[in-house]
Amino acid sequence: MKHLIAIWLLLFCFFFSSAENTQTQLAIGDKAPDFTVQDQSGKPLSLSSLRGKIVLINFWTASCEPCRLNHPDLYRIYNTYKSYGFEVLSVSLDTKKETWVNALKMDRINWPNNGIDLQGWNSKVVSLYGLKSTPGSFLISEEGNILQINQDKIALEQTLHYLIFDQPRFYPVVANTTIYFNVISKYNIVDSKGYSVLKGRAKEVSVAALPPGEYTLTYENKTEKFLKVQPEQTPITFYPTRVEDEITLSREADYYIYNQRGKLEFKGNGTTIDVKKLPLGVYYLCVEGTIHSFFKK
């Protein structure tokens, strides 16, 4: 009998530990696992579809009172930062669609990314994110890395403000005369041989005297590359400067579109640039190493 009890205990411990090991223990800095749920119309909604945005994954259930109490603050934070590339991806762990939809309506949730797979706590996303309870939240960077886990609204807003307004960035990655920082930054430029060729503290740096080639730029604990090119004898032109849908270049070229905070919105090659999806505001167009500004109507 004692042997049977011992064997039973060993089997119990084995299965219990195996179940525990299926829970992923994520940490800040890890890549956020991709997953797919369904929106209210049944269409697939995945985390990867929001790549390039700052995303707050919000896990909740209709019966979770603290989850529901969070929604007014999320509503306010979303409306404050949505025009700057911030999205909320709410994932319900409910098992009945009607319960979920009624809660969405009752809480007046206005962000578009709301999903469910109706599997409740058996959902794959539970093990992917190591969820033990709700509410649960993960703040994901534009590159898909975890920035925060289960932080309160004050920490969330502080992080969003830094990422959107205060995080140092430089542009363009192809320059012929000048590189710019969105905030005054301490910098060091190193050539391909490892020699420091320019350093200082500024918001814009003249690189006109540097020979063409690739350089390494270190600034505010970041290290990135940029390409110094010679100005073209016939500068490229574009129109219009106040644009609603499309920009036309005078010849085919590689182009980069940056916002006022130095964030790269998108890049491409061609003679026309579709800007319909850009929010209203001032943007910078970089072609052949030269920066031009335009206003998106």
XYZ file of C-alpha atoms in Angstrom:
297
model
C 0.000 0.000 0.000
C 2.829 2.387 0.906
C 4.398 1.737 -2.503
C 1.105 2.527 -4.251
C 0.753 5.780 -2.315
C 4.337 6.753 -3.169
C 3.762 6.031 -6.869
C 0.512 8.026 -6.811
C 2.284 11.007 -5.203
C 5.064 10.874 -7.798
C 2.537 10.827 -10.638
C 0.603 13.699 -9.065
C 3.769 15.797 -8.721
C 4.781 14.995 -12.291
C 1.482 16.058 -13.827
C 1.221 19.114 -11.565
C 4.729 20.288 -12.464
C 4.068 19.624 -16.156
C 0.966 21.797 -16.025
C 2.924 24.539 -14.275
C 5.668 24.385 -16.897
C 3.173 25.095 -19.684
C 2.820 28.601 -18.235
C 5.251 30.951 -19.965
C 7.037 33.276 -17.563
C 7.538 36.461 -19.551
C 9.795 39.303 -18.464
C 10.390 42.895 -19.484
C 12.526 42.918 -22.629
C 11.142 39.623 -23.974
C 9.503 39.416 -27.376
C 5.736 39.463 -26.936
C 4.283 36.167 -28.246
C 1.950 36.625 -31.187
C -1.615 35.363 -30.945
C -4.873 35.599 -32.839
C -8.382 36.053 -31.476
C -11.612 37.129 -33.177
C -13.246 40.540 -33.151
C -16.989 41.128 -32.739
C -17.647 40.286 -36.392
C -15.627 37.059 -36.187
C -12.657 38.371 -38.164
C -9.105 37.448 -37.050
C -7.388 39.976 -34.792
C -3.693 39.401 -34.087
C -1.029 41.203 -32.102
C 1.287 41.139 -35.135
C -1.250 43.185 -37.126
C -0.427 46.103 -34.806
C 3.364 45.904 -35.237
C 4.840 49.391 -35.480
C 2.415 50.683 -32.831
C 2.787 50.952 -29.065
C 0.247 48.388 -27.833
C -1.299 47.782 -24.427
C -2.623 44.211 -24.245
C -5.453 44.242 -21.716
C -6.698 40.849 -20.452
C -10.083 40.941 -18.725
C -13.447 39.262 -18.144
C -16.941 40.685 -17.826
C -17.261 39.303 -14.284
C -13.981 40.876 -13.104
C -14.918 44.058 -11.223
C -11.359 45.521 -11.095
C -11.137 44.955 -14.874
C -14.323 46.905 -15.469
C -13.210 49.687 -13.121
C -10.039 50.073 -15.234
C -11.973 50.815 -18.414
C -12.709 54.527 -17.791
C -8.982 55.197 -17.260
C -8.069 53.166 -20.356
C -10.720 55.094 -22.290
C -9.102 58.397 -21.272
C -5.518 57.224 -21.903
C -6.418 55.759 -25.291
C -8.100 58.969 -26.443
C -5.104 61.012 -25.261
C -2.462 59.012 -27.129
C -4.247 57.271 -30.026
C -3.182 59.912 -32.560
C 0.471 59.204 -31.648
C 0.454 55.513 -32.560
C -0.903 54.007 -29.325
C -3.385 51.119 -29.442
C -5.243 49.089 -26.825
C -5.766 45.404 -27.630
C -8.365 44.064 -25.195
C -8.614 40.281 -24.943
C -11.580 38.831 -23.068
C -11.329 35.477 -21.308
C -15.106 35.089 -21.286
C -16.709 31.971 -22.760
C -19.973 33.538 -23.956
C -19.954 36.100 -26.755
C -23.155 37.764 -25.579
C -21.693 38.390 -22.118
C -18.579 39.933 -23.671
C -20.455 42.134 -26.168
C -22.838 43.419 -23.493
C -19.885 44.380 -21.280
C -18.242 46.240 -24.190
C -21.428 48.245 -24.734
C -22.031 48.891 -21.045
C -18.456 50.146 -20.510
C -18.580 52.234 -23.729
C -15.274 50.845 -24.939
C -14.352 52.859 -28.026
C -10.996 51.403 -29.060
C -11.364 49.183 -32.135
C -9.187 46.221 -31.148
C -11.317 43.959 -28.960
C -11.018 40.190 -29.249
C -12.071 36.853 -27.798
C -11.687 33.158 -28.638
C -14.442 31.907 -26.265
C -12.042 29.402 -24.665
C -11.891 31.216 -21.341
C -8.985 30.098 -19.174
C -8.308 27.251 -21.611
C -7.280 29.794 -24.244
C -3.760 29.397 -25.651
C -3.081 33.034 -24.822
C -3.357 32.203 -21.095
C -0.343 29.892 -21.243
C 1.507 32.122 -23.733
C 1.414 35.045 -21.299
C 1.494 33.075 -18.045
C -1.794 34.561 -16.867
C -2.896 33.689 -13.336
C -5.698 36.204 -12.890
C -7.345 39.273 -14.373
C -6.874 42.122 -14.903
C -3.559 41.581 -16.658
C -1.694 43.983 -18.907
C 1.432 44.042 -21.073
C 2.773 47.191 -22.736
C 4.435 46.297 -26.047
C 6.931 48.460 -27.945
C 6.770 49.314 -31.634
C 9.357 46.568 -32.199
C 7.253 43.974 -30.362
C 9.132 43.845 -27.039
C 7.549 43.842 -23.574
C 8.044 47.197 -21.827
C 5.756 46.868 -18.792
C 3.788 44.130 -17.044
C 0.739 44.905 -14.883
C 1.683 48.533 -14.264
C -0.799 51.021 -12.818
C -2.275 53.900 -14.800
C 0.287 56.433 -13.516
C 3.266 54.320 -14.625
C 1.532 53.603 -17.937
C 0.994 57.283 -18.705
C 4.540 58.188 -17.680
C 5.947 55.521 -19.997
C 3.710 56.555 -22.896
C 4.686 60.203 -22.476
C 8.371 59.275 -22.540
C 8.045 56.956 -25.546
C 6.028 59.436 -27.577
C 7.450 62.824 -26.597
C 10.743 62.479 -24.703
C 12.458 59.394 -26.133
C 15.536 60.566 -28.106
C 15.451 59.838 -31.847
C 17.522 60.945 -34.801
C 16.763 61.354 -38.487
C 17.356 60.851 -41.369
C 19.195 57.555 -41.780
C 20.476 58.825 -45.147
C 21.892 62.362 -44.910
C 23.946 64.693 -47.079
C 24.277 67.804 -44.905
C 22.558 67.487 -41.515
C 21.200 64.962 -39.027
C 18.583 65.982 -36.472
C 17.524 64.916 -32.982
C 13.992 65.385 -31.680
C 15.461 66.549 -28.337
C 18.862 68.034 -27.474
C 21.165 65.016 -27.214
C 24.755 64.161 -26.409
C 26.238 62.362 -29.424
C 29.374 60.736 -30.813
C 29.876 59.861 -34.502
C 32.392 57.139 -35.369
C 33.642 56.278 -38.864
C 34.107 52.804 -40.361
C 37.665 52.611 -38.953
C 36.468 53.211 -35.407
C 37.647 56.828 -35.131
C 35.459 59.444 -33.486
C 34.917 62.187 -36.080
C 32.256 64.359 -34.432
C 30.901 64.659 -30.927
C 29.030 67.169 -28.841
C 25.569 68.028 -27.563
C 22.981 69.536 -29.897
C 19.631 69.151 -31.617
C 21.099 69.196 -35.132
C 24.549 68.231 -36.397
C 26.215 69.241 -39.663
C 27.750 66.229 -41.420
C 28.426 68.057 -44.696
C 32.218 67.825 -44.254
C 32.234 64.063 -43.666
C 33.289 61.797 -46.558
C 30.509 59.597 -47.995
C 30.059 56.278 -46.213
C 28.427 54.532 -43.268
C 28.838 55.966 -39.772
C 27.930 54.824 -36.279
C 26.023 57.316 -34.150
C 25.907 56.898 -30.375
C 23.500 59.150 -28.496
C 21.761 58.952 -25.119
C 22.651 55.244 -24.641
C 21.544 54.346 -28.179
C 23.722 53.170 -31.060
C 22.486 53.409 -34.653
C 23.862 53.687 -38.185
C 23.435 56.367 -40.823
C 24.678 56.768 -44.374
C 26.391 59.977 -45.480
C 25.826 60.693 -49.191
C 26.900 63.433 -51.566
C 24.234 65.971 -52.593
C 22.885 65.381 -56.104
C 23.757 67.999 -58.739
C 20.075 68.227 -59.648
C 18.108 68.162 -56.387
C 14.884 66.205 -56.400
C 11.647 68.169 -56.078
C 8.154 67.196 -54.948
C 4.598 68.484 -54.814
C 2.292 69.405 -53.183
C 3.560 70.717 -49.848
C 0.011 70.650 -48.463
C -1.211 67.182 -49.313
C -4.335 65.137 -48.749
C -3.614 61.831 -50.456
C -0.459 61.611 -52.607
C 2.982 63.202 -53.037
C 4.692 63.203 -56.439
C 8.501 63.177 -56.791
C 10.323 64.629 -59.805
C 12.113 61.301 -60.318
C 12.187 57.822 -58.846
C 13.988 57.675 -55.511
C 14.175 56.000 -52.114
C 12.157 58.018 -49.608
C 11.593 58.155 -45.846
C 8.676 59.815 -44.038
C 9.276 61.010 -40.453
C 6.899 62.663 -38.013
C 7.782 65.729 -35.940
C 9.173 63.552 -33.143
C 11.681 61.929 -35.482
C 9.844 58.617 -35.700
C 10.003 56.872 -39.065
C 6.413 56.437 -40.255
C 7.294 54.471 -43.395
C 9.752 54.255 -46.288
C 9.715 53.113 -49.894
C 10.828 53.718 -53.462
C 9.062 55.294 -56.423
C 7.769 58.537 -57.876
C 4.527 58.701 -55.873
C 3.958 58.413 -52.122
C 0.566 57.489 -50.654
C 0.060 59.480 -47.432
C -3.713 59.042 -47.008
C -3.340 57.066 -43.762
C -1.170 59.674 -42.035
C -2.938 61.744 -39.357
C -3.184 65.493 -39.885
C 0.042 67.376 -39.142
C 3.556 68.329 -40.235
C 5.897 65.601 -41.549
C 9.415 65.374 -42.948
C 10.190 63.788 -46.305
C 13.776 62.631 -46.779
C 14.934 61.919 -50.334
C 18.565 61.540 -51.422
C 19.731 62.738 -48.024
C 17.767 65.994 -48.026
C 14.920 66.828 -45.634
C 11.739 68.537 -46.878
C 8.662 69.350 -44.812
C 5.024 68.956 -45.835
C 1.637 69.321 -44.209
C -0.841 66.433 -44.264
C -4.378 67.833 -44.515
